Short mmCIF file of C-alpha atoms (C1' of nucleotides) in Angstrom, two decimals:
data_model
loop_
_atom_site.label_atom_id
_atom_site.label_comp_id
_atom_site.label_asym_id
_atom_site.label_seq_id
_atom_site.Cartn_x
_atom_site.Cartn_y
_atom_site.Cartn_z
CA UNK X 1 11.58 -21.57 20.99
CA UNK X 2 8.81 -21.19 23.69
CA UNK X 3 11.26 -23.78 25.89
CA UNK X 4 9.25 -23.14 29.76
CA UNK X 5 5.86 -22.10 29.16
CA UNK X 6 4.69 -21.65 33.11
CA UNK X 7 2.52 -24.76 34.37
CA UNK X 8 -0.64 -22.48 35.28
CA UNK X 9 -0.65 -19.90 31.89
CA UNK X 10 -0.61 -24.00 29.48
CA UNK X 11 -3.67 -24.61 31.60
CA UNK X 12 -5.27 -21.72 30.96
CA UNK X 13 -4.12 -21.81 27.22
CA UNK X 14 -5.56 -24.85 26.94
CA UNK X 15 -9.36 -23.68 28.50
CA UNK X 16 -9.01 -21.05 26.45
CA UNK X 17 -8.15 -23.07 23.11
CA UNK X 18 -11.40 -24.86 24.41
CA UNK X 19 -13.43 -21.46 24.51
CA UNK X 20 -12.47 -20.54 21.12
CA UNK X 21 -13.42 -24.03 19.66
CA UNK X 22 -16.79 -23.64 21.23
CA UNK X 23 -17.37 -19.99 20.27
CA UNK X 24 -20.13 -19.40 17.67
CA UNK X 25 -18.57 -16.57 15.96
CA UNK X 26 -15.10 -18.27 14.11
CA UNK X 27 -14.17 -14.18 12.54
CA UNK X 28 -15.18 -11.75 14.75
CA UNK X 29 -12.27 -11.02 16.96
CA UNK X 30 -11.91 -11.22 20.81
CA UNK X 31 -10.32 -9.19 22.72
CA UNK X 32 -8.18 -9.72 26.23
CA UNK X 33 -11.06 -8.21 27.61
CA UNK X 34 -13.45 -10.07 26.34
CA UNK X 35 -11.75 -13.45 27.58
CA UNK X 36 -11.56 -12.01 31.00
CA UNK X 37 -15.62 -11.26 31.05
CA UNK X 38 -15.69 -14.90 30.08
CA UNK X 39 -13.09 -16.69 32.28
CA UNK X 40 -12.64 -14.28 35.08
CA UNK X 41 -9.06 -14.22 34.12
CA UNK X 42 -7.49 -10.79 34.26
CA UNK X 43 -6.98 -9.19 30.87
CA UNK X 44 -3.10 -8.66 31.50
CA UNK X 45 -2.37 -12.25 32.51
CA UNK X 46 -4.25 -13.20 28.81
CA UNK X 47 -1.99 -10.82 27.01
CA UNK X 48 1.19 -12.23 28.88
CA UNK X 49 -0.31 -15.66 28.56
CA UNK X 50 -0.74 -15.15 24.79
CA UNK X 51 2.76 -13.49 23.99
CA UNK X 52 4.68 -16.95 25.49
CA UNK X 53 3.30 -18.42 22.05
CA UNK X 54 5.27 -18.23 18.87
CA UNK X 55 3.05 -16.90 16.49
CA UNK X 56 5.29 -16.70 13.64
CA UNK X 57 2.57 -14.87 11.52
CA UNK X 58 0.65 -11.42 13.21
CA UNK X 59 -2.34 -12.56 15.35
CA UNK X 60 -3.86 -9.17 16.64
CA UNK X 61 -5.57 -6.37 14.87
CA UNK X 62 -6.69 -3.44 16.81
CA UNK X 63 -9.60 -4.66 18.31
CA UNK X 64 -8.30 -7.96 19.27
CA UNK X 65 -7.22 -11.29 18.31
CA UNK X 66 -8.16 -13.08 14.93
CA UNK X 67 -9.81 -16.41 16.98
CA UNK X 68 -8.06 -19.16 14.34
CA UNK X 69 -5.10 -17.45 14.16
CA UNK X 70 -5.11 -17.56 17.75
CA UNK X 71 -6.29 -20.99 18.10
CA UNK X 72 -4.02 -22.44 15.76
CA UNK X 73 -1.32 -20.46 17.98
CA UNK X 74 -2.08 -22.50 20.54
CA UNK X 75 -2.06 -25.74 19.11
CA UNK X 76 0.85 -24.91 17.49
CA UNK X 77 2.43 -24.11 20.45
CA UNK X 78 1.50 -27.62 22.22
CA UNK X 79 2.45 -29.58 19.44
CA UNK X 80 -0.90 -30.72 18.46
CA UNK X 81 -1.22 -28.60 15.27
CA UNK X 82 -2.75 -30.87 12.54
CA UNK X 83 -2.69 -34.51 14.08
CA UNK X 84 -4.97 -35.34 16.37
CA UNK X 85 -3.85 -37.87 19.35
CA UNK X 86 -5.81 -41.04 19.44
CA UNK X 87 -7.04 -41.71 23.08
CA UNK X 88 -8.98 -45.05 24.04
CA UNK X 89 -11.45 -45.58 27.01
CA UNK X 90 -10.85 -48.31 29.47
CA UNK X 91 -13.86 -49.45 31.54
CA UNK X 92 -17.53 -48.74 29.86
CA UNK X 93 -19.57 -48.72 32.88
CA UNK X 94 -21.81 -45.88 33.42
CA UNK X 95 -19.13 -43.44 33.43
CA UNK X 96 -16.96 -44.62 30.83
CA UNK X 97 -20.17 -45.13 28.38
CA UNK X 98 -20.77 -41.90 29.39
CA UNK X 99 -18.16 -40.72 26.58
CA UNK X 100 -19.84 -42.91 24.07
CA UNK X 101 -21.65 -39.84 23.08
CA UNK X 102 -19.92 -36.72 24.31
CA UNK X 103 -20.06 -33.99 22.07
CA UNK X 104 -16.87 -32.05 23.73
CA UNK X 105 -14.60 -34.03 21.25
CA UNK X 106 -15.81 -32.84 18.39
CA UNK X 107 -13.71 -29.81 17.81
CA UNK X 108 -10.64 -30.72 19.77
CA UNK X 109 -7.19 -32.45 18.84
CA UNK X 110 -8.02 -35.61 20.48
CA UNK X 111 -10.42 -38.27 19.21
CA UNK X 112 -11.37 -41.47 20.81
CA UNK X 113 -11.06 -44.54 18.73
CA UNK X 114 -11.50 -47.35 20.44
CA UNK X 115 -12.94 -48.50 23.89
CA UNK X 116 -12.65 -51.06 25.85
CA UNK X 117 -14.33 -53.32 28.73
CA UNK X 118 -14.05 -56.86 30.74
CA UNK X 119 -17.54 -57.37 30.10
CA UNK X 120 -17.79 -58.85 26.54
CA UNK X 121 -22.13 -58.67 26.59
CA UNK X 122 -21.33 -55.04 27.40
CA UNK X 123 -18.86 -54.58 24.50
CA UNK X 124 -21.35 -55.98 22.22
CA UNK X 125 -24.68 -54.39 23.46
CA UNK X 126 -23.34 -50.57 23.47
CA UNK X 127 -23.06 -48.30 20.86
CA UNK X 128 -20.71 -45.69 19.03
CA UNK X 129 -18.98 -44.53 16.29
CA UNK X 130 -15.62 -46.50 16.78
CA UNK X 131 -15.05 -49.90 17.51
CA UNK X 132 -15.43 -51.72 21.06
CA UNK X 133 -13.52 -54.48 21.90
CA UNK X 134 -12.84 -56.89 25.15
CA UNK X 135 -9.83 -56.11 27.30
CA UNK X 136 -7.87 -59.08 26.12
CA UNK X 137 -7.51 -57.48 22.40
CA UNK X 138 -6.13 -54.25 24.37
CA UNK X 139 -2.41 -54.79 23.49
CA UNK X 140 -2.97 -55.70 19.77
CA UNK X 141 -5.79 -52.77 19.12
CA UNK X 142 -3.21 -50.52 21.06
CA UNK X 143 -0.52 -51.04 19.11
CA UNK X 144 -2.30 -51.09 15.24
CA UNK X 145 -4.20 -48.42 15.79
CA UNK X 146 -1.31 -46.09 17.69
CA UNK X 147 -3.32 -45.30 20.68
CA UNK X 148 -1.16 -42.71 23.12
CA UNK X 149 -3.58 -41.72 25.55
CA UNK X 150 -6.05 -44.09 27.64
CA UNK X 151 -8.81 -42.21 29.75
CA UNK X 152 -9.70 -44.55 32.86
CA UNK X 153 -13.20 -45.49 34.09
CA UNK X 154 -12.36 -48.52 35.37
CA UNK X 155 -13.87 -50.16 39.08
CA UNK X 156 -10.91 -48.62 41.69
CA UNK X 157 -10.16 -52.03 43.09
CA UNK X 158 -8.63 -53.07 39.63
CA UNK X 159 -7.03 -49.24 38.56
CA UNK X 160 -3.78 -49.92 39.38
CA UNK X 161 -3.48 -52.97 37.93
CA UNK X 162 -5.51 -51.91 34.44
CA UNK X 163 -3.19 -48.69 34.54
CA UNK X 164 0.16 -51.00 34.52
CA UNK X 165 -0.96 -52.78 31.82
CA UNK X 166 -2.05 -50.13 29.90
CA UNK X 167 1.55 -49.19 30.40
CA UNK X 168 3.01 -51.84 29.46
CA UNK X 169 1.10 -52.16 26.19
CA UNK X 170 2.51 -48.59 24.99
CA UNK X 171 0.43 -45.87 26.61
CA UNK X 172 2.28 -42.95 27.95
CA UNK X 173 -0.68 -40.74 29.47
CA UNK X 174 -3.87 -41.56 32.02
CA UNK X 175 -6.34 -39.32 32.52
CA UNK X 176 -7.96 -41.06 35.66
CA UNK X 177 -11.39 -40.77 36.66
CA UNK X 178 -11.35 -43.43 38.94
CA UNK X 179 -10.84 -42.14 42.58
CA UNK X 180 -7.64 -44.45 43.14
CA UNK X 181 -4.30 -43.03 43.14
CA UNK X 182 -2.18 -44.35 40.32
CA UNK X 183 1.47 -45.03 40.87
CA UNK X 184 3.34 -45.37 37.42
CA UNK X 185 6.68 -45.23 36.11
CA UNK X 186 8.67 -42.23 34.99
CA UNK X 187 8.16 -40.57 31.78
CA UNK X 188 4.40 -41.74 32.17
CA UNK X 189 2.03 -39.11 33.32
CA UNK X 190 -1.30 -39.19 34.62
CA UNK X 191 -4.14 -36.53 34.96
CA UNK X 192 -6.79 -37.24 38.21
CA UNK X 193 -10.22 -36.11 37.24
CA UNK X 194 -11.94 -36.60 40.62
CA UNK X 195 -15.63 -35.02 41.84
CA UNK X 196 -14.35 -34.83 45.03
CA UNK X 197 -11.05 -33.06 44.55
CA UNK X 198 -13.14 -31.11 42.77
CA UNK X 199 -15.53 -30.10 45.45
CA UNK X 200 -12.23 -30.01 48.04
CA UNK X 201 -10.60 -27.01 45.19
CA UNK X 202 -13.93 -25.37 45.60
CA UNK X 203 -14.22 -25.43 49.14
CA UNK X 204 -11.02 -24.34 49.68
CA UNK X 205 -11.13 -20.85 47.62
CA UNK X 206 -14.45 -20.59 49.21
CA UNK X 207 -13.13 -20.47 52.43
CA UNK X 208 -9.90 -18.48 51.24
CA UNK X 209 -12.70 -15.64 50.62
CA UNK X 210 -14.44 -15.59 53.34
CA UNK X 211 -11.15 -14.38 54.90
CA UNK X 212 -9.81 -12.06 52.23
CA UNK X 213 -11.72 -8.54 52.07
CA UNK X 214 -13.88 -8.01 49.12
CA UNK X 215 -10.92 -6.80 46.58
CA UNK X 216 -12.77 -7.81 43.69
CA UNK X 217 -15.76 -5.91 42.21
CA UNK N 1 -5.10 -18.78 62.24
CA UNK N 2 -3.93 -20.36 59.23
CA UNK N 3 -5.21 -17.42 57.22
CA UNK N 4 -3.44 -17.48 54.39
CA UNK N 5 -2.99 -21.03 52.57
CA UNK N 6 -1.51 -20.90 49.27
CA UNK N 7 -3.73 -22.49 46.33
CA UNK N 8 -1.54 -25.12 45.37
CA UNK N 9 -0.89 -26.47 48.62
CA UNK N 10 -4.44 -26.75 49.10
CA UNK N 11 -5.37 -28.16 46.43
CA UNK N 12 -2.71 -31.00 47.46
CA UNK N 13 -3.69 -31.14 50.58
CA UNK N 14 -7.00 -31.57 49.20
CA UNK N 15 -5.64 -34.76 47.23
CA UNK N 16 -3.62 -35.88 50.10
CA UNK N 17 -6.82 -35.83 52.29
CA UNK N 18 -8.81 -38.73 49.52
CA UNK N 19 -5.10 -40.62 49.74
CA UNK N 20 -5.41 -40.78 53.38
CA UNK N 21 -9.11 -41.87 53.20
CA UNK N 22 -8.54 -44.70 50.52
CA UNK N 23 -5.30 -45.81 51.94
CA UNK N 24 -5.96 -49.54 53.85
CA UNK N 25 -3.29 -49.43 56.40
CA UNK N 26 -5.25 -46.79 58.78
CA UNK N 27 -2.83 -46.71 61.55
CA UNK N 28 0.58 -47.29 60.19
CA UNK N 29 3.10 -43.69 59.89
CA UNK N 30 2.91 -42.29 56.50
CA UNK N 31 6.19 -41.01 55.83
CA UNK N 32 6.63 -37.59 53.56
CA UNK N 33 8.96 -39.70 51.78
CA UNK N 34 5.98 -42.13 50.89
CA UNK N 35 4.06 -39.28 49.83
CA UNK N 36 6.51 -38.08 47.56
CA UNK N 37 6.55 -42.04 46.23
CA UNK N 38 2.42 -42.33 45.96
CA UNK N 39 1.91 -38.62 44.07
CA UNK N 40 5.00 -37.69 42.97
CA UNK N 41 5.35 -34.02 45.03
CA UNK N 42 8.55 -33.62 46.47
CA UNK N 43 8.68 -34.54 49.92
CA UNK N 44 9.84 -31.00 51.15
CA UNK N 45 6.93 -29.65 49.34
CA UNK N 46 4.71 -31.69 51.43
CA UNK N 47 6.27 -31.17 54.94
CA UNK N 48 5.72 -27.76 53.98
CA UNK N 49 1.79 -27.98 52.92
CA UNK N 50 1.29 -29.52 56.27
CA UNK N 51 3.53 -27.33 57.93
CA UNK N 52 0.55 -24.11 56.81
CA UNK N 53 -1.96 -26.71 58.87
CA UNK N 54 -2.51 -25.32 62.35
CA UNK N 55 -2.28 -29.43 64.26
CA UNK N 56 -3.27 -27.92 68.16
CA UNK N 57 -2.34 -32.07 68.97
CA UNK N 58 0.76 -33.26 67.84
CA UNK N 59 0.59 -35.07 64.55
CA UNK N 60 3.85 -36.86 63.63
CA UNK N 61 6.08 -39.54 65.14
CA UNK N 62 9.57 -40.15 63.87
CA UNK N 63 8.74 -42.57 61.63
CA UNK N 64 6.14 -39.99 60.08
CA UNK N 65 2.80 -38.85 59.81
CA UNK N 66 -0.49 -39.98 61.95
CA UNK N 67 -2.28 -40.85 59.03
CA UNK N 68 -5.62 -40.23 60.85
CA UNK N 69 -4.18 -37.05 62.98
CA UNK N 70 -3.27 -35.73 59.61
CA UNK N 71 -7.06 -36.43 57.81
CA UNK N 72 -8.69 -34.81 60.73
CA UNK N 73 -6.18 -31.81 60.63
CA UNK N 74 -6.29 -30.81 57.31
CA UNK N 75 -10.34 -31.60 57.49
CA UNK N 76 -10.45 -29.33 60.33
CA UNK N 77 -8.14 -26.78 58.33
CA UNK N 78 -10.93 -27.11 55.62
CA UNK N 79 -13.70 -25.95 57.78
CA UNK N 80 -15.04 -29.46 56.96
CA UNK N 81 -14.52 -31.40 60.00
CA UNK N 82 -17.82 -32.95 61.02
CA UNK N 83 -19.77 -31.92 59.04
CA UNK N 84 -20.22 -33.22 55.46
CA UNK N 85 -20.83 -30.87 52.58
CA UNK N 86 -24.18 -31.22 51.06
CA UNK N 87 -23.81 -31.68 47.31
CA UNK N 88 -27.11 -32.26 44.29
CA UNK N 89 -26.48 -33.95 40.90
CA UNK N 90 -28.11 -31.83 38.37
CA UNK N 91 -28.93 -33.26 34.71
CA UNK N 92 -29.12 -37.25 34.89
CA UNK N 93 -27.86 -38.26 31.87
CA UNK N 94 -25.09 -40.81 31.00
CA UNK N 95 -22.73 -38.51 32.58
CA UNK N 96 -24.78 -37.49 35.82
CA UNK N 97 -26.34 -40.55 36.35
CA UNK N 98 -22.79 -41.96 36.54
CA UNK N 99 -22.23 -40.68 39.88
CA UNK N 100 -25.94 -42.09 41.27
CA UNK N 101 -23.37 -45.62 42.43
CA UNK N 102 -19.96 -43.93 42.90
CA UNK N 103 -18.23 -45.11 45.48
CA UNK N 104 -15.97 -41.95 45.92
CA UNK N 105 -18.02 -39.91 48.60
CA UNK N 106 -18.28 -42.56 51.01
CA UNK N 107 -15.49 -41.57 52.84
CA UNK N 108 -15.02 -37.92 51.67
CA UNK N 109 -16.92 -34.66 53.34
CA UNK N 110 -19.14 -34.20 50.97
CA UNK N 111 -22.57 -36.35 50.47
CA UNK N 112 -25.03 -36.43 47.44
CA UNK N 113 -28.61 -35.70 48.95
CA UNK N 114 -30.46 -34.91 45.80
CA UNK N 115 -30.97 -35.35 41.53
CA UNK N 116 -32.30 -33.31 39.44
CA UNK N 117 -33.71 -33.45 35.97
CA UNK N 118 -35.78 -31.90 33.20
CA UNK N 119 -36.85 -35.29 32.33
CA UNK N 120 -39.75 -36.46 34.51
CA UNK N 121 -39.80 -40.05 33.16
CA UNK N 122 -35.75 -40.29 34.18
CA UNK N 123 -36.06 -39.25 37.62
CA UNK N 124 -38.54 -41.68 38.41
CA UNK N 125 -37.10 -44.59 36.46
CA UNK N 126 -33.31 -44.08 37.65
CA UNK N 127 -32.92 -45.68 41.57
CA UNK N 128 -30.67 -43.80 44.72
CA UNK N 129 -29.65 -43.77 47.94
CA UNK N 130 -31.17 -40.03 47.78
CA UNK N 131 -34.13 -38.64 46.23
CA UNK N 132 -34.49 -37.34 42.61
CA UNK N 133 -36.65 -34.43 41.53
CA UNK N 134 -37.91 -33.21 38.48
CA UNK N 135 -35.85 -29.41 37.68
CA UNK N 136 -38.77 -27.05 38.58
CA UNK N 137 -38.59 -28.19 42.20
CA UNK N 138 -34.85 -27.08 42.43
CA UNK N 139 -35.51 -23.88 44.57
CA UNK N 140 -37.29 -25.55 47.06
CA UNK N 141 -35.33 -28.67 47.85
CA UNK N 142 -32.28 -26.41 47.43
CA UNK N 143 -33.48 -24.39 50.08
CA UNK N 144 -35.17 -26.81 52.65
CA UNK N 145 -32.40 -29.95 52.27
CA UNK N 146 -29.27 -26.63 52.63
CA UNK N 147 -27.41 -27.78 49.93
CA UNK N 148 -24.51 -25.73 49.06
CA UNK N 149 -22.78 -27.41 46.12
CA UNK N 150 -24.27 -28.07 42.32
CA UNK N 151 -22.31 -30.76 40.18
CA UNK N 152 -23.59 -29.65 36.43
CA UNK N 153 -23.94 -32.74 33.81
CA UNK N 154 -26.56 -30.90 31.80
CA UNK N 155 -25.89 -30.75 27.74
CA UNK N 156 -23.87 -28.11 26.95
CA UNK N 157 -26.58 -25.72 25.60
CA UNK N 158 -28.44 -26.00 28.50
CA UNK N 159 -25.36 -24.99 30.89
CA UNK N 160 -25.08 -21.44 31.04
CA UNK N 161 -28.38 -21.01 31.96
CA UNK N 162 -28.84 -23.58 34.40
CA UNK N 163 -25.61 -22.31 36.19
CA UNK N 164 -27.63 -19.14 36.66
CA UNK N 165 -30.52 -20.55 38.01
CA UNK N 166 -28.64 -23.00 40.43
CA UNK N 167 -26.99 -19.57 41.83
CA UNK N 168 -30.57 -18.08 42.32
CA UNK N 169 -31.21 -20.62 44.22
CA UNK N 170 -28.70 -20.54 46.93
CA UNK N 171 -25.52 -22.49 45.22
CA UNK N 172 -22.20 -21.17 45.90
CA UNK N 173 -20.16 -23.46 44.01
CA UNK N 174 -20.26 -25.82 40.94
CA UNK N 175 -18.20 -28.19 39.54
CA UNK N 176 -18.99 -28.30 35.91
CA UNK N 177 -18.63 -31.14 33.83
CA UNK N 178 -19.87 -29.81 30.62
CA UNK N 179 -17.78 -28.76 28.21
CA UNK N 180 -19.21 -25.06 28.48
CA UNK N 181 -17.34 -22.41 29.44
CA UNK N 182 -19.76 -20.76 32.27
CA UNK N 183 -19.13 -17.10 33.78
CA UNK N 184 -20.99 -16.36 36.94
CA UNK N 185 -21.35 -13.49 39.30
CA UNK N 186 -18.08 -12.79 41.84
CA UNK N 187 -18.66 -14.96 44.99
CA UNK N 188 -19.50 -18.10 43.29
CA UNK N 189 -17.04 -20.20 42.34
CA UNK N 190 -16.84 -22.64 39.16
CA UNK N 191 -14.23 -25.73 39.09
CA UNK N 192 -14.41 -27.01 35.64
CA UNK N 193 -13.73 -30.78 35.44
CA UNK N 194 -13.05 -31.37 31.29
CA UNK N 195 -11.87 -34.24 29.71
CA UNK N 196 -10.69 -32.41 26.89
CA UNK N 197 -8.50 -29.86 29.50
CA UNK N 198 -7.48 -33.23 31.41
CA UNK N 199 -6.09 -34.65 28.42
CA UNK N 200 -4.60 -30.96 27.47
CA UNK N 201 -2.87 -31.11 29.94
CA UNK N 202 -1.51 -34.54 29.85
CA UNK N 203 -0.08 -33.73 26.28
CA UNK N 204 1.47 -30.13 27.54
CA UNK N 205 3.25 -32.26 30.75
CA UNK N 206 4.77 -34.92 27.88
CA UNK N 207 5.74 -31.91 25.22
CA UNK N 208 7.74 -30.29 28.33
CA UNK N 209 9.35 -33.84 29.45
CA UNK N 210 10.79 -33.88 25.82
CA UNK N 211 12.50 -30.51 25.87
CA UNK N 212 13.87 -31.69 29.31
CA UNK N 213 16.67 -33.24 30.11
CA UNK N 214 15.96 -36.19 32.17
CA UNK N 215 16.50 -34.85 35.83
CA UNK N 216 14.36 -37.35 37.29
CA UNK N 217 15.06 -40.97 38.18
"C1'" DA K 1 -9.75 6.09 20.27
"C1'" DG K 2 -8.85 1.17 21.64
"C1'" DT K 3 -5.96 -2.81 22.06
"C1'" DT K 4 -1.81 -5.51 22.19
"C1'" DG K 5 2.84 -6.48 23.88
"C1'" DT K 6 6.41 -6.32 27.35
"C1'" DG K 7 10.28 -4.93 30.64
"C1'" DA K 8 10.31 -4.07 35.43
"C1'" DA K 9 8.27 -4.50 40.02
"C1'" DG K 10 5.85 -6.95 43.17
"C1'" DG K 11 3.99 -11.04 45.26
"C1'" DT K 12 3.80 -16.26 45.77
"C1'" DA K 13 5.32 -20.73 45.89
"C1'" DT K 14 9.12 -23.98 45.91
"C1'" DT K 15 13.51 -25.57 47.17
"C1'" DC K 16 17.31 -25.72 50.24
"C1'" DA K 17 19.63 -26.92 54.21
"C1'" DC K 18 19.91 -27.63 58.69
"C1'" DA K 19 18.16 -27.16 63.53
"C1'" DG K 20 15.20 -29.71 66.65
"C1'" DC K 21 12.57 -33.40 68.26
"C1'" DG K 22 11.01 -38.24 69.45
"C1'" DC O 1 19.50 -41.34 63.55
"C1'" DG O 2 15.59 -40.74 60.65
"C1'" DC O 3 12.09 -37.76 60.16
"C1'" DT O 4 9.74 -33.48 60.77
"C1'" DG O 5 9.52 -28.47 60.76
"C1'" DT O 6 10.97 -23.96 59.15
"C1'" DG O 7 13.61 -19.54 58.23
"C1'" DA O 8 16.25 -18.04 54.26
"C1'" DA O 9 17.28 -18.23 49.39
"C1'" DT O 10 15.70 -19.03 45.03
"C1'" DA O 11 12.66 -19.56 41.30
"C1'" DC O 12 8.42 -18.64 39.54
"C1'" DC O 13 4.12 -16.23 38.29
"C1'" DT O 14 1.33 -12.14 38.18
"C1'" DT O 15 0.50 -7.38 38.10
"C1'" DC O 16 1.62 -2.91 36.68
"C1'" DA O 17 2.28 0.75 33.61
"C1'" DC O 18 3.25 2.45 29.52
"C1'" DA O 19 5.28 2.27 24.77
"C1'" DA O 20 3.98 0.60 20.19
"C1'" DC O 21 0.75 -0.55 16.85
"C1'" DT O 22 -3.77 -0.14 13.97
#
DNA sequence: AGTTGTGAAGGTATTCACAGCG
DNA sequence: CGCTGTGAATACCTTCACAACT
């Protein structure tokens, strides 16, 4: 069931997983066309989007769709129903402290538990709600606690290297924020989170419209 | 000329363009094959990206790509050839203030030129290569410097709003790292850079590798 | 009424396979 | 000969339009 959900609607299932955590209002529902005054998403999409989840149970009244119900859906659907997946953070310079205190955790399926950083003084001096510990303890913390995902805000020089031995002590994703490209082997992904890629996807639909005619309203 | 580029292959292109820029060996061929090897596209996929690049000079050999040909090509392609993108930081907190010593636009087409924060005491403490202002002189320096592009690290309450203002004052694209879903007016375009949606998406790429068979080497 | 859900049509992007070039 | 470059074929995603449901 749901074998091939299309690369571009999980990506939008996922922002949209993120909207509903955020939303104030848990009951009232929201409609398709709600979302797409929200997202800029067309309504239709949504609804196609939406029935590639097994729902099981009925999600939709008549003025739109029950947010948990629809939330859970989703989760359901990417097999993070109930468990959350325990993610670490490698590197706690200014960017990787930066996620010391980041609220956007809160309500999702992932929660960090344990960080990590060459600099023992730095390990000691910061702050949070889960443990810090030097880089050398990374294999044993790894493998007690059951860490599966490693988010990487490590110098670039050493990325490569820190992303191979994450590896090798049992991670299978990277989401990397540093701006190196990461080679790793099969069966191990990883996610670039990069300002300037960023900017370069902006750019690039901003100069995609300046050719198109105004189709939109 | 080169009127219509598909998304995807832009945004790869986009990605190819920071390999090209990191990569040490700035005069050797780069191959499609080693391409395919570094990011994991297939090769075919990438002759084809570049193939949607209007060259004017020839830009391969047959041992492969003109690494430097090929940056300046898809640059030019860009619209950002000489010219670097003017970019402002705005809310310098953990995560903004993060990017005050990144390395990552050195090379790229798009430069910093300006901070801004609500909090006077911050902007004066926190040291740049590029000036820092406190939030009510946003208008003006947006106006006088030309910046074009806003990267948002503001708290999440405070995002929707300032994503308004920011578009008041001239901005035509943002790259939001809150965890906010923001909906602006047609024209300006939002790339949302998420942890949460990185990591999403790392977990929806792993759940489809299971169902898989294993086509891949 | 208003909204979802979905087969069918249309449009895009990827893959294939091989011609053409240095 | 290895590598690029590209029409043609395929696979994929989105849009449309309307039936079904509340």
């Amino acid at each position: 069931m749901s074998v091939n959900i299309p690369k571009p609607t999980a990506e939008r299932l996922s922002q949209l997983a993120r909207l509903l955590e955020q939303r104030k209002n848990k009951s009232m529902p929201i409609s398709s066309a709600e979302i797409e005054q929200l997202t800029g998403w067309p309504s239709n999409t949504i609804r196609k989007d939406i029935s590639t989840l097994d729902t099981g149970t009925q999600i939709s009244t008549s003025s739109g769709y029950d947010p948990a119900k629809l939330l859970e859906a989703i989760r359901k659907t990417f097999g993070l129903s109930n468990m959350a997946f325990k993610c670490c953070i490698v590197g706690l310079g200014r960017l990787g402290s930066a996620f010391l205190d980041y609220g956007g955790f809160q309500e999702s399926s992932f929660t960090l538990v344990a960080g990590f950083d060459s600099n023992v003084n730095r390990v000691e001096i910061l702050k949070a709600d889960f443990p810090l510990y030097p880089t050398f303890k990374m294999k044993e913390v790894i493998a007690r606690v059951g860490i599966t995902y490693a988010i990487l805000c490590v110098p670039p020089a050493q990325a490569q290297a820190t992303a191979e031995k994450l590896v090798e002590c049992g991670i299978i994703g990277i989401v990397n924020f540093t701006p190196s490209i990461l080679s790793v082997l099969p069966g191990i992904e990883v996610e670039n989170v990069s300002v300037i890629d960023a900017l370069g996807a902006l750019n690039a639909r901003l100069a995609a419209n300046k050719t198109k005619t105004r189709s939109e309203l």
